[in-house]
Structures are given as structure tokens and as C-alpha cells.
XYZ file of C-alpha atoms in Angstrom:
711
model
C -43.058 99.673 34.255
C -39.221 99.349 33.602
C -36.578 99.373 36.152
C -35.147 102.736 34.648
C -38.442 104.718 34.282
C -40.814 105.400 37.089
C -44.206 107.594 37.157
C -46.813 108.333 39.317
C -50.457 109.009 39.092
C -53.281 110.219 41.577
C -55.607 107.095 42.992
C -58.192 106.736 42.336
C -57.953 107.720 38.648
C -60.221 106.947 35.528
C -57.345 105.901 33.559
C -56.501 102.876 36.043
C -58.244 99.476 34.849
C -60.583 98.366 37.081
C -58.871 95.363 37.725
C -56.042 97.253 38.869
C -58.122 99.630 40.652
C -59.890 96.692 42.622
C -56.728 95.311 43.474
C -55.116 98.588 44.781
C -58.054 98.933 47.070
C -58.030 95.370 48.295
C -53.940 96.149 49.213
C -54.759 99.288 50.925
C -57.771 98.010 52.651
C -56.215 94.697 53.735
C -55.431 94.322 57.330
C -52.748 92.409 58.908
C -53.188 89.317 61.060
C -51.831 91.136 64.032
C -53.886 93.980 63.757
C -57.193 92.028 63.206
C -56.330 90.062 66.268
C -55.763 93.456 68.287
C -59.269 94.661 67.003
C -60.714 91.342 68.076
C -59.432 91.824 71.401
C -60.605 95.570 71.805
C -64.047 94.171 70.674
C -64.300 91.480 73.162
C -63.145 93.578 76.015
C -65.581 96.198 75.328
C -69.004 95.167 76.724
C -71.660 96.942 74.662
C -75.092 97.005 76.309
C -78.305 97.114 74.561
C -79.480 100.892 74.534
C -82.604 101.678 76.613
C -83.754 103.882 73.647
C -83.580 101.045 70.980
C -87.173 99.745 71.944
C -89.956 101.699 70.434
C -87.586 104.027 68.565
C -88.950 107.116 67.442
C -88.417 107.803 63.759
C -89.530 110.993 61.820
C -91.680 110.637 58.573
C -89.756 113.249 56.520
C -89.192 111.606 53.477
C -85.295 111.086 53.896
C -83.945 108.306 52.113
C -80.364 107.479 52.077
C -78.885 106.719 48.875
C -77.081 103.082 48.091
C -74.368 104.813 46.574
C -71.656 105.692 49.285
C -69.801 108.212 47.198
C -73.064 110.573 47.716
C -72.905 110.043 51.459
C -71.521 113.534 53.391
C -71.702 115.401 56.804
C -74.539 117.719 56.057
C -72.609 120.331 58.205
C -69.173 120.026 57.101
C -69.300 118.075 53.709
C -66.874 115.617 55.076
C -67.016 112.130 53.211
C -65.327 109.967 56.034
C -66.404 108.858 59.369
C -70.238 109.450 58.811
C -72.975 108.616 61.227
C -76.704 108.192 60.395
C -79.120 109.462 63.156
C -81.589 106.619 63.313
C -84.594 109.038 64.171
C -84.224 111.603 61.733
C -81.913 110.231 58.891
C -79.342 113.107 59.513
C -75.634 112.378 58.325
C -73.269 113.969 60.381
C -69.414 113.498 60.839
C -68.090 111.724 63.837
C -66.491 113.484 66.922
C -62.980 115.262 66.898
C -60.277 113.176 68.316
C -57.910 114.713 70.890
C -55.328 114.801 67.817
C -57.446 116.809 65.659
C -58.378 113.777 63.317
C -61.831 112.088 63.701
C -64.432 114.335 62.439
C -65.877 117.757 63.002
C -68.814 116.663 65.416
C -71.550 116.908 63.123
C -73.381 113.947 64.659
C -73.092 115.340 68.144
C -74.133 118.939 67.293
C -77.238 117.487 65.582
C -78.110 115.610 68.588
C -77.770 118.803 70.560
C -79.616 121.082 67.979
C -82.639 118.708 68.114
C -83.054 119.252 71.700
C -81.214 115.908 72.838
C -84.334 113.778 71.588
C -82.691 111.630 69.142
C -79.400 109.881 70.557
C -78.845 106.784 68.280
C -76.766 107.308 65.411
C -75.103 104.227 63.352
C -71.736 104.482 61.578
C -72.055 104.365 57.713
C -69.638 102.123 56.135
C -69.675 99.679 59.126
C -73.142 98.012 58.369
C -73.396 94.507 57.726
C -75.839 91.868 57.763
C -74.544 90.880 61.250
C -73.448 93.838 62.993
C -72.634 97.443 62.820
C -71.248 100.122 65.131
C -73.954 102.221 66.891
C -73.350 104.835 69.408
C -75.736 106.773 71.853
C -75.076 110.355 72.594
C -77.442 110.298 75.595
C -75.596 111.395 78.628
C -76.633 108.380 80.730
C -75.222 106.023 78.024
C -72.609 108.053 75.675
C -70.942 104.854 74.591
C -71.180 102.082 71.841
C -74.458 100.134 72.229
C -76.511 97.417 70.702
C -79.626 97.636 68.914
C -81.411 94.810 68.170
C -83.920 95.975 65.573
C -81.385 97.870 63.662
C -82.252 96.327 60.180
C -86.031 97.468 60.904
C -84.771 101.095 61.621
C -82.446 101.316 58.725
C -85.312 100.121 56.385
C -87.196 103.413 57.199
C -84.470 105.340 55.676
C -84.496 102.926 52.489
C -81.320 101.023 53.465
C -81.377 96.959 53.155
C -79.274 95.626 55.567
C -78.740 92.270 53.664
C -77.381 94.205 50.761
C -74.573 96.173 52.550
C -70.943 95.183 52.909
C -68.304 96.911 55.196
C -66.464 99.825 53.630
C -65.115 101.860 56.286
C -63.036 101.163 59.644
C -65.100 100.213 62.766
C -64.684 102.355 65.999
C -62.277 99.490 67.298
C -60.101 99.576 64.114
C -60.078 103.470 64.571
C -59.067 103.268 67.905
C -56.468 100.661 67.273
C -54.894 103.180 64.660
C -55.079 106.085 67.100
C -53.216 104.174 69.512
C -50.624 102.937 67.214
C -49.955 106.119 65.242
C -50.133 108.632 68.337
C -47.326 110.777 68.234
C -46.911 111.496 71.897
C -43.828 113.399 71.483
C -45.902 116.339 70.117
C -47.499 116.629 73.690
C -44.499 116.060 75.820
C -42.028 117.964 73.746
C -44.502 121.031 73.007
C -43.692 120.943 69.237
C -39.991 121.025 69.665
C -37.943 120.075 66.403
C -36.756 116.658 67.400
C -33.804 114.802 65.679
C -34.373 111.209 64.895
C -31.531 108.866 66.621
C -30.722 105.489 65.173
C -28.366 102.666 65.940
C -27.743 100.093 68.903
C -29.435 101.637 72.044
C -31.912 103.525 70.179
C -34.265 101.079 68.732
C -38.115 101.770 69.297
C -40.914 99.388 69.970
C -44.083 99.396 67.820
C -47.210 100.284 69.522
C -49.571 97.145 69.211
C -52.762 99.069 70.497
C -52.808 100.127 74.210
C -49.451 98.515 74.688
C -47.545 101.493 75.635
C -47.269 100.160 79.253
C -45.356 97.248 78.010
C -43.201 98.977 75.849
C -41.995 101.600 78.401
C -41.402 98.989 81.069
C -39.248 97.130 78.399
C -37.293 100.311 77.335
C -36.961 100.945 81.203
C -35.159 97.744 82.038
C -32.998 97.699 78.866
C -32.206 101.533 78.836
C -28.531 100.711 80.455
C -25.971 98.581 78.808
C -25.057 96.893 82.054
C -28.990 95.892 82.600
C -29.523 92.192 83.331
C -31.708 91.616 80.285
C -28.970 92.919 77.920
C -26.305 91.368 79.495
C -28.179 87.969 79.682
C -29.856 88.164 76.424
C -28.704 91.297 74.351
C -25.243 89.559 73.392
C -25.440 87.880 70.076
C -23.401 84.957 71.058
C -25.386 84.354 73.995
C -28.839 84.897 72.311
C -27.885 82.694 69.480
C -26.901 79.913 71.805
C -30.194 80.076 73.866
C -32.352 80.138 70.646
C -30.490 77.112 69.308
C -31.210 75.175 72.950
C -35.075 76.054 72.830
C -37.316 73.528 73.043
C -37.637 71.621 69.705
C -41.567 71.207 70.141
C -42.589 74.789 70.861
C -39.825 77.433 70.563
C -42.360 80.107 70.369
C -43.909 79.404 73.594
C -40.264 79.512 75.416
C -40.017 82.638 77.423
C -36.184 82.602 77.205
C -36.299 82.324 73.413
C -38.663 85.108 73.195
C -36.561 87.332 75.490
C -33.039 86.594 73.430
C -34.962 87.708 70.486
C -36.322 90.753 71.799
C -33.210 91.953 73.673
C -30.875 91.177 70.734
C -33.136 93.046 68.416
C -33.092 95.936 70.650
C -29.386 95.890 71.467
C -28.153 95.257 68.203
C -29.368 98.207 66.297
C -30.737 96.049 63.155
C -34.124 97.328 63.730
C -33.120 100.971 63.975
C -31.690 102.331 60.809
C -31.316 105.889 60.178
C -33.617 107.195 57.195
C -31.842 107.480 53.844
C -30.258 110.795 52.833
C -32.540 112.502 50.103
C -31.302 112.075 46.613
C -32.452 113.896 43.516
C -34.908 111.835 41.697
C -34.502 110.881 37.935
C -37.047 109.508 35.526
C -36.971 107.936 32.053
C -33.685 106.348 32.304
C -31.323 109.539 33.152
C -29.369 107.942 36.170
C -26.910 110.699 36.617
C -23.949 110.247 39.138
C -26.386 110.755 42.099
C -28.696 108.149 40.748
C -25.545 105.356 40.460
C -24.353 106.267 43.977
C -27.872 105.517 45.387
C -27.980 102.561 43.510
C -24.406 101.206 44.831
C -25.782 101.915 48.433
C -28.825 99.538 47.819
C -28.516 97.184 50.862
C -28.493 100.215 53.354
C -31.334 102.041 51.438
C -33.287 98.837 51.419
C -32.660 98.575 55.329
C -34.048 101.977 55.752
C -36.718 101.557 53.462
C -37.894 98.231 55.466
C -37.463 100.141 58.823
C -39.744 102.802 57.361
C -42.514 100.783 56.135
C -43.054 98.248 59.167
C -39.737 95.878 59.538
C -39.581 97.375 63.171
C -39.818 95.479 66.632
C -43.322 94.357 67.090
C -43.142 92.395 70.369
C -46.465 90.863 69.688
C -45.388 87.214 70.779
C -43.655 88.266 73.631
C -46.756 90.354 74.727
C -49.172 87.370 74.258
C -46.858 84.781 76.465
C -46.205 87.237 79.275
C -50.048 87.918 79.498
C -51.210 84.291 78.886
C -53.527 83.425 81.900
C -53.729 86.957 83.330
C -56.852 88.538 83.192
C -55.638 92.154 82.670
C -52.342 91.548 80.662
C -54.058 89.343 78.139
C -56.664 91.954 77.465
C -56.279 94.908 75.031
C -57.058 97.352 77.739
C -54.471 100.017 78.967
C -52.760 98.787 82.423
C -50.605 100.131 84.934
C -46.670 99.999 84.090
C -45.701 99.279 87.664
C -47.988 96.113 87.882
C -46.939 95.115 84.766
C -43.195 95.217 85.829
C -43.871 93.343 88.881
C -45.889 90.640 86.841
C -43.015 90.553 84.321
C -39.804 90.207 86.874
C -42.001 87.207 88.359
C -42.260 85.616 84.728
C -38.838 86.007 84.035
C -37.931 84.706 87.437
C -39.898 81.535 86.908
C -38.606 81.031 83.427
C -34.899 81.625 84.434
C -35.194 79.264 87.136
C -36.447 76.403 84.897
C -33.577 77.156 82.504
C -31.146 77.121 85.354
C -32.402 73.998 86.904
C -31.930 72.199 83.436
C -28.558 73.362 82.741
C -29.506 75.647 79.846
C -27.938 78.633 81.375
C -24.710 76.938 82.391
C -24.230 75.972 78.656
C -25.153 79.371 77.335
C -23.897 81.902 79.818
C -21.310 82.210 82.818
C -21.759 82.009 86.323
C -21.774 85.481 87.204
C -25.102 85.983 85.003
C -26.779 82.769 86.051
C -28.525 84.623 89.104
C -32.375 85.490 89.727
C -33.402 88.253 87.684
C -35.127 89.918 90.952
C -31.709 90.276 92.642
C -30.741 92.899 90.247
C -33.494 95.215 91.245
C -34.537 94.073 94.976
C -33.425 96.431 97.835
C -33.456 95.409 101.448
C -35.190 97.638 104.127
C -35.172 97.746 107.791
C -37.587 99.703 110.030
C -36.918 101.056 113.615
C -39.542 101.646 115.926
C -39.175 103.558 119.123
C -41.734 103.801 122.125
C -42.265 107.610 122.863
C -42.342 106.987 126.497
C -39.749 104.300 127.555
C -37.547 105.170 124.478
C -37.052 101.053 123.940
C -36.439 100.252 120.506
C -37.425 97.451 117.904
C -35.713 96.758 114.549
C -37.427 94.544 112.011
C -36.171 93.636 108.642
C -38.780 94.444 105.951
C -39.674 91.924 103.047
C -37.360 92.776 100.033
C -38.762 95.284 97.571
C -38.394 95.680 94.018
C -39.868 99.445 93.558
C -39.273 102.352 95.744
C -42.391 104.481 95.979
C -41.853 107.978 97.008
C -44.215 110.635 97.647
C -43.862 113.996 96.062
C -43.691 117.150 98.549
C -45.168 120.182 96.755
C -44.005 122.367 99.348
C -40.507 121.336 98.532
C -40.769 123.077 95.035
C -37.598 124.858 94.170
C -39.429 127.565 91.667
C -42.284 128.896 93.831
C -41.763 132.550 92.632
C -42.255 131.556 89.089
C -45.339 129.574 89.853
C -46.850 132.768 91.730
C -45.990 134.926 88.566
C -47.432 132.456 86.293
C -50.483 131.946 88.181
C -51.218 135.579 88.478
C -50.721 135.863 84.776
C -53.000 133.091 83.869
C -55.493 134.906 86.475
C -55.445 138.080 84.267
C -55.581 136.194 80.996
C -58.775 134.753 82.087
C -60.382 138.111 83.568
C -59.729 139.401 79.965
C -61.244 136.606 78.265
C -64.361 136.840 80.394
C -64.795 140.561 79.129
C -64.944 139.405 75.767
C -68.151 138.206 74.230
C -68.617 136.352 71.104
C -64.840 135.766 70.404
C -64.318 134.599 73.862
C -63.753 130.711 73.072
C -61.508 131.453 70.097
C -59.290 133.788 72.371
C -59.233 131.047 75.285
C -57.995 128.629 72.640
C -55.796 130.797 71.546
C -54.071 131.914 74.847
C -53.879 128.076 75.756
C -51.461 127.544 73.204
C -49.181 130.553 74.120
C -46.089 129.466 76.247
C -45.586 126.525 78.247
C -47.382 126.105 81.962
C -44.784 126.719 84.924
C -45.240 123.540 86.994
C -43.756 123.138 90.400
C -39.991 121.491 90.334
C -39.313 119.232 93.117
C -35.838 117.712 93.565
C -35.588 114.094 93.975
C -33.717 114.525 97.135
C -36.520 116.140 98.812
C -38.741 113.118 98.028
C -36.281 110.658 99.264
C -35.930 112.969 102.773
C -39.588 112.814 103.030
C -39.448 109.027 102.716
C -36.943 108.733 105.290
C -38.242 111.108 107.854
C -39.441 109.680 110.943
C -43.113 109.015 111.331
C -45.050 109.519 114.649
C -47.434 106.752 115.176
C -50.332 107.951 117.926
C -52.148 104.997 119.585
C -49.258 102.647 119.973
C -49.736 99.695 122.295
C -46.332 99.731 123.662
C -45.208 96.179 124.964
C -42.933 97.772 127.460
C -45.969 99.445 129.245
C -47.807 96.204 129.112
C -49.866 97.409 126.255
C -50.557 100.915 127.239
C -51.348 103.601 124.516
C -48.729 105.685 124.022
C -46.711 107.334 121.021
C -43.802 105.757 118.934
C -41.607 107.050 116.266
C -40.970 104.897 112.960
C -38.357 105.253 110.619
C -37.024 103.011 107.665
C -33.599 102.831 106.193
C -31.881 100.518 103.496
C -30.035 97.525 104.228
C -28.866 96.735 100.893
C -28.634 98.305 97.487
C -29.228 96.697 94.327
C -27.152 97.293 91.028
C -30.367 99.230 89.846
C -32.974 100.825 91.966
C -36.070 101.385 90.468
C -38.010 104.383 91.708
C -41.729 105.449 91.106
C -42.749 108.851 91.627
C -46.563 108.853 93.194
C -47.947 111.223 90.996
C -51.653 110.021 91.556
C -53.486 110.837 94.474
C -56.996 110.953 95.599
C -58.429 114.291 96.628
C -60.762 115.219 99.443
C -63.844 114.095 97.266
C -62.455 110.576 96.515
C -61.676 111.625 93.282
C -58.392 110.219 91.527
C -56.018 113.269 90.229
C -52.751 113.467 88.688
C -49.980 115.816 90.269
C -48.770 118.379 87.487
C -45.324 118.434 88.418
C -41.936 117.977 87.354
C -38.889 116.109 89.187
C -35.601 117.481 89.256
C -33.247 114.371 89.133
C -29.492 114.517 89.385
C -26.874 112.667 87.401
C -25.464 111.330 90.341
C -27.431 110.403 93.633
C -25.673 109.447 97.156
C -27.883 107.344 99.322
C -25.348 106.256 101.850
C -26.903 108.452 104.353
C -29.982 106.317 104.196
C -28.407 103.124 104.802
C -29.045 101.364 108.286
C -26.308 101.566 110.892
C -23.693 99.243 110.854
C -24.803 96.068 112.646
C -23.482 95.997 116.283
C -22.541 92.978 118.381
C -25.229 91.698 121.394
C -24.021 90.668 124.514
C -23.762 87.102 123.370
C -21.370 88.101 120.730
C -23.963 87.264 117.945
C -24.802 89.959 115.450
C -27.232 92.541 116.622
C -29.072 95.726 114.950
C -29.031 97.632 118.223
C -26.906 100.486 118.696
C -24.783 101.640 121.843
C -27.289 102.841 124.506
C -30.665 101.254 122.824
C -32.682 99.315 124.898
C -34.467 96.475 123.441
C -38.380 96.672 123.186
C -39.762 93.389 124.805
C -41.688 90.940 122.348
C -45.358 91.353 122.245
C -47.079 89.363 125.243
C -48.237 85.828 124.274
C -51.849 85.015 124.749
C -52.255 82.088 126.950
C -53.477 78.934 125.774
C -56.560 79.043 127.763
C -57.586 82.128 126.438
C -57.665 80.841 122.776
C -61.268 80.772 121.679
C -63.262 77.840 120.485
C -63.475 77.357 117.214
C -66.589 78.660 115.469
C -69.046 75.900 114.310
C -69.981 76.608 110.742
C -73.349 74.879 109.386
C -73.965 74.845 105.755
C -75.953 77.204 104.107
C -79.099 76.058 102.654
C -79.024 78.458 99.865
C -75.320 77.729 98.831
C -75.914 73.817 99.198
C -79.200 74.331 96.897
C -77.212 76.261 94.335
C -74.315 73.643 94.282
C -76.631 70.756 94.129
C -78.556 72.520 91.109
C -74.967 71.849 89.251
C -75.374 68.227 89.358
C -73.527 67.749 92.666
C -74.449 65.137 95.775
C -76.326 66.969 98.662
C -73.601 65.492 101.237
C -70.810 66.415 99.175
C -72.150 70.058 98.519
C -72.694 70.479 102.366
C -68.866 69.163 103.030
C -67.942 72.008 100.404
C -69.820 74.754 102.102
C -68.412 74.091 105.635
C -65.060 73.549 104.334
C -65.220 77.360 102.753
C -67.439 79.170 104.929
C -70.242 79.194 102.529
C -68.481 80.963 99.977
C -69.915 79.432 96.607
C -66.858 79.694 94.339
C -64.460 78.332 96.573
C -67.030 75.721 97.579
C -67.179 74.933 93.666
C -63.283 74.994 93.569
C -63.223 72.342 96.282
C -65.701 69.972 94.851
C -63.542 69.599 91.794
C -60.686 69.004 94.180
C -62.129 66.647 96.239
C -65.054 64.881 94.302
C -62.999 61.906 94.103
C -62.379 61.417 97.784
C -63.739 58.360 99.436
C -66.058 59.975 101.941
C -67.072 62.802 99.533
C -70.792 61.927 99.625
C -70.661 60.668 103.316
C -72.777 62.745 105.503
C -71.328 65.393 107.561
C -69.939 64.557 111.150
C -72.113 65.905 113.990
C -71.280 69.212 115.210
C -68.281 69.296 117.957
C -66.716 66.352 116.487
C -63.438 66.892 114.538
C -63.513 65.493 110.995
C -60.326 64.289 109.227
C -58.111 67.153 107.960
C -58.202 66.573 104.309
C -62.105 66.127 104.308
C -62.809 69.193 106.254
C -60.796 72.013 104.497
C -59.391 72.663 100.977
C -56.167 72.877 101.887
C -55.369 69.110 101.721
C -52.609 68.210 104.316
C -52.292 71.900 105.517
C -51.117 71.809 108.774
C -51.086 67.878 108.700
C -48.410 65.357 108.545
C -47.190 66.448 105.157
C -47.089 68.923 101.881
C -50.283 68.988 99.745
C -49.325 66.724 96.865
C -51.177 68.991 94.369
C -49.180 72.164 95.406
C -46.079 69.987 95.488
C -46.849 69.243 91.590
C -47.691 72.701 90.889
C -44.237 74.058 92.244
C -42.133 71.279 90.722
C -43.634 72.304 87.437
C -41.963 75.505 87.854
C -38.645 74.070 87.899
C -38.281 73.318 91.599
C -37.135 70.149 92.966
C -39.545 67.867 95.303
C -37.441 68.447 98.510
C -37.389 72.114 97.736
C -41.177 72.264 97.064
C -42.241 70.262 100.129
C -39.697 72.429 102.256
C -41.467 75.703 100.956
C -44.815 74.157 101.485
C -43.740 73.151 105.255
C -42.513 76.631 105.715
C -45.686 78.452 104.741
C -48.300 75.862 106.303
C -49.098 74.433 102.733
C -50.061 77.994 101.280
C -49.373 77.891 97.571
C -48.608 81.361 96.812
C -46.563 81.981 99.926
C -44.475 78.659 99.102
C -43.664 80.157 95.587
C -42.541 83.378 97.090
C -40.622 81.425 99.833
C -38.664 79.889 96.971
C -37.781 82.701 94.841
C -36.880 84.589 97.735
C -34.398 81.685 98.922
C -33.408 80.690 95.376
C -29.632 81.725 96.137
C -29.300 78.543 98.322
C -32.548 76.387 98.337
C -30.612 73.437 99.977
C -29.492 75.616 102.810
C -32.958 76.975 103.436
C -34.431 73.835 103.544
C -31.980 72.439 105.673
C -32.120 75.101 108.268
C -35.996 74.476 108.254
C -35.253 70.754 109.163
C -32.930 71.781 111.534
C -35.469 74.188 113.101
C -37.951 71.362 113.373
C -35.727 69.090 114.885
C -34.775 71.442 117.421
C -38.282 72.186 118.323
C -39.513 68.511 118.702
C -41.277 68.744 115.171
C -43.906 70.764 116.731
C -44.481 74.253 116.517
């Protein structure tokens, strides 16, 4: 074809040479490497059990033979040529189920199963059969999922199909699920078919659905929705992003979280991947360019960019998703996930990466000091609880741990459109009654009515959710220290002590009903453009009698502390004997009996924990020594899996893990000292004190010195 002449013909076409047709089919059927990886992940995550109907499967001797020519396959009910399923018992070919968006099939296979008395549940998808694999589905209500059939080749031979001669010619269910996820037009649901105008440019860059990745995409868009968000300020600026990428580790830049953040944030902020579609121009053929054609050619770069955007040059954060999810059992999978859980995990992931970059001086080189602060500080809000005894009116204040997300229940009783809801519900009741009177066309009429109008949902102001959160909570069965532990009532309330630059709010739409069934609230929130939360701030801190800051207000009497349990009342530690079954299970793995007994005692006869203990202590000098007699005190490092927990110093393994996150030995040791050598708590302690770790560690040392080192 010349550059000045184009023509188009339908494909397939008899005039197309065989070699060209084969090449075109290969291009159409080609699967990108990323999509192939996503499909493999879906298959790995899906556990397909062996169908209990597979053994001794009934196959009718009805003379049906399936043609080896795939062009002759069609649904016996609808005539469809795609997504065809062969019933292994009857030889019937029916189409697959219809998807929620209307794609898929016409339910031909399922209808046949129902029409034959639910006797023949197993069906194989034609086009997916290979010598080693195939998609088999069980329509049986007690299975109703993809299954495995060990003797599939034998069963297919009954219908004249030689499994060794077949090649894959159709998409598997995993590939169809990936397509459905990637191409789902959710706006068609949320916007009720409204005509939407596409937007483009900086701040309007979308993220491609990688297959069950909408939880990640929505979280990233949330964190970068505002131009003042920390991710855009730190990484969206092109100069900063280029500097961060230039200082990436040379050995593995793809494994560097900061580099991936810079690429992603700059891609979203720049607008380079959000190009408006080209304005339609009159098409020309046979060299007749005309002035419109010349104008289109003159704007080649813009049109090319739009063409690239239309055909896949979009933001696909596949590498970022892999890096963030690595090592996590859920986020490394292809399953759907909870967006809030991913948000918390992502902020922790970014926090660790930024701490390492800051400790190495990389941030100092690439960005100013105003941006070089922990990511969590932009979102965490401080809370203070107030507890008041109902009898003595004494008060206790408590600083709650910093929180990233404010979770609010939705009070349906505060809906502002109750009258409209009542009218809508009455209208729906009359419609249902009318449908029930119809016979024959009742289902069609019901489907027609479902598409008429928009459902009226409760409209609840966000302010009502906040007021419910801040309302005092009455506690019944409160053991009041002011009454010596007597039972009385108390009133608890909570207020903000600090407000972050960005307050993340989660509306609790999911709940569990009286039958313990998870359900979702069908409700709309009325969110104002501006929100004043000053009235929910904790009262100004007063001054105590000794002149030190105090949260107590004038006239409030502090509640006494909980009475300490006398040392003589401390119960003797329970003597743990190694469980014979646990020891035998560990010994069967090849470890010595004495070491297995020590592991069982150290971990309260928990098999998994004992296994981990063995790997951590198998090099100890006394690992294979007999257990000391009951009642004696074994060495701390041999009796428990905590190493030096509660002993003279921090666990060296824990120190090493914390320093690998970018913390110094002194800071890691101090955190372990503050948390009794608890690795996870120590990491949380370090991040929560990251603004002034030197001061926090110094305060710990001062406290230990004041207390004589005990404690």
C-alpha cells in the first residue's frame, strides 16, 4: 500500500493470501507478556478441585460425534459460534453464561443442564482443549465452579475427539475474566448511562485496569487527587522526579520503590499519558489529500500521541504493583482486595522506602527539607479519649495511637430525603403488585420496570456521620478505680488533638445483619465543599498544680490509676510439658528429639512456631541438650524464641532486620528496648518517632537511668 492510498477489506476474506491471513490471525491472538502473567496469576490463585461427578461419569450412547472442524461448532439453542461448551454426558453444545455486562453467551449450556433434569453437570469449553489442559465447569449446585476431570481424554474420545490432536483456539475462562476486568466500563453503572465528556491533560490521567487491580488504581488516584498531595509534591515535579531517577541504584533500578514512585507520580501529573482524542477529519483515498488532509498531516505529532494513547500508551503500573505486593500473601495475588487495607500497606511501604532514601542523603540532594518528612505525617491525625465515671464524675484522659483513616458509621436515621424515599418505596410496591398480576410476560415487564428511572437512596450528610462519631458513648459495666473496682456506668467521648494536611475518611458501607450475613448499605453521602471540624478538637490543654501541662479542665477531678496487683499475688508461671504428638511431628522432619522438645516448650506446643524456632536456634550449643527438670529456670536464649527478649540486650537478628530498613544500630536497639524485643512493635515505634529518633532514644536512656535500669 502506498502512503497516499489506503483501502480496507473485511477479515477474514477469501482474497487475502494464506500467509497474510495466518500472520493477521497471529497478531490478533497474540497476548502481551503482562497479560499472560496476569492470566497465570489468576489460574494459580484459583483452586480447581476434582469434581465428584468425574468418576464413573454417565455418557449417553446417542450417536453424537463432534466434528474436528471448529467452524461447524455452534450453540444448539442460539447458533452462537463463540464461548461454546460441550456437555460431557450428552454431547450437547451450548453457549456459556451471560455476564453482567451482556457479554459471554446466552446460557445455552446451563439451560440444557436444567432441561435434562440437572442430571449431567460437567461441560468442557471447546477451543481450550489441549493434550495437557482444558476448562471444565460443573453446573451442579454443590460445586458450581471450574473443576478438574482426571479422565477427560477418555470422556472426549466417546464424542470422537482425540485430545492429542487439539490446539487451543479460544480464550480460557481466566483470559475472559481478565478481559472483562480490564474492559469493564464501570461508568455505565455509576452514571446510569449519562453522556460523559472525556477530559485529558495534567491531573486527568487514568490508570489501566491490570485485572482485579481497581483497588490499587483507586487508592493511587485518591493519594494524588490534590495538586498539594505529598506524592505529587515529592515525585510529580519533573525536576525532582528526574533527579530521583538519576540517583537510583545502578544495579537494580526497577527494584527501587522511590524510582517507581517518581515514574508513576510524574506520569500522572505531567499529562503526557492523557491525550485528547484527535478531532475527526474527512478521510481521503487515492492520493486526494485536500486541505483537510494536509492540515491533519501538519499536526502529525499530536495525532500520533493521541493514537498511541488510544491504542495502549497509557499508564500501566504493573511494575509498581509487583513491587508493592512482593512478599504479601494477598497483594501479590490476582484477587480483588480491600482498598483501605491496601492504603495502609502502601503508606507503610512508602514510609520504609522514604526513610532509607532520607538516611542515605538521597532526599537532601533531590528535594528541599520541607518535603523530607515521613509520608504518614501528611495523613495521620491525633486523637484523645475522655472517660468520666458516672458515679464519682472523675475523669481520665488518654492519648490514642495516631490513626491514618477516620472510620465513620452512616446513621440512616439522619437522611434528609425521608419523604422522597417513602414515595419511591410506595411506587415500587405498586409496580411489584402490578407485575404479580401479569402472567406470561411478568418477567419481561419486571425487567422493563427495573430500567425506568433512578432508585431513590437515603441522602445522609457527612456532618451527621461526624456528630455520631463524636457523641458520648455510655459504657455499662465499668469497673471504676475511684470506687475501688465497683461496677458502675461511664461515659466515653473522643476528640481530635491534631489535624493532618489531608484527613482520610472511610464511610462504613458494609455491615453484618442479624443473620451474620455481610451486606452493603445503599446510601448516598452529602459531602460539602468545605468542612469545619474545629468544634471536634480536644479542649486546650490546661496547667496542673505543679505547673506542668495537663489536659484537665477547671473543676475536673482526675480518676485514680488502676490499683496495682501486689507482687505476692502474681501467679506462678505455668509449667509447659512438650506434647508428644508435636515432638513426633518435628522429629519426623529430621531434627533431634531434644531440640524438638525445647522448641515445643518454647512455643507452647505450636507446630508452626516451633518449626521457625528450630531454624533460628538449631546452631545453638545446647540445642540437642536434654530439657532441664521442671521448676528450674533455663537460660533466656534457650527457653524462648525471643532471643534476648527481656534479657540484657536486644536480639541481634532483630537489630539486623531493622537496620536493613535504614535505621541505625543505636535507634534499632533503642526501639527493641522500648518494646521488649518485639520486632513488629519496634518497627512501629521507629516510624512513629521518626521525627526525632535521637531524642526519643535519649529519653529512653534517661528513663532507664532514673529507674535504676529496672523496670
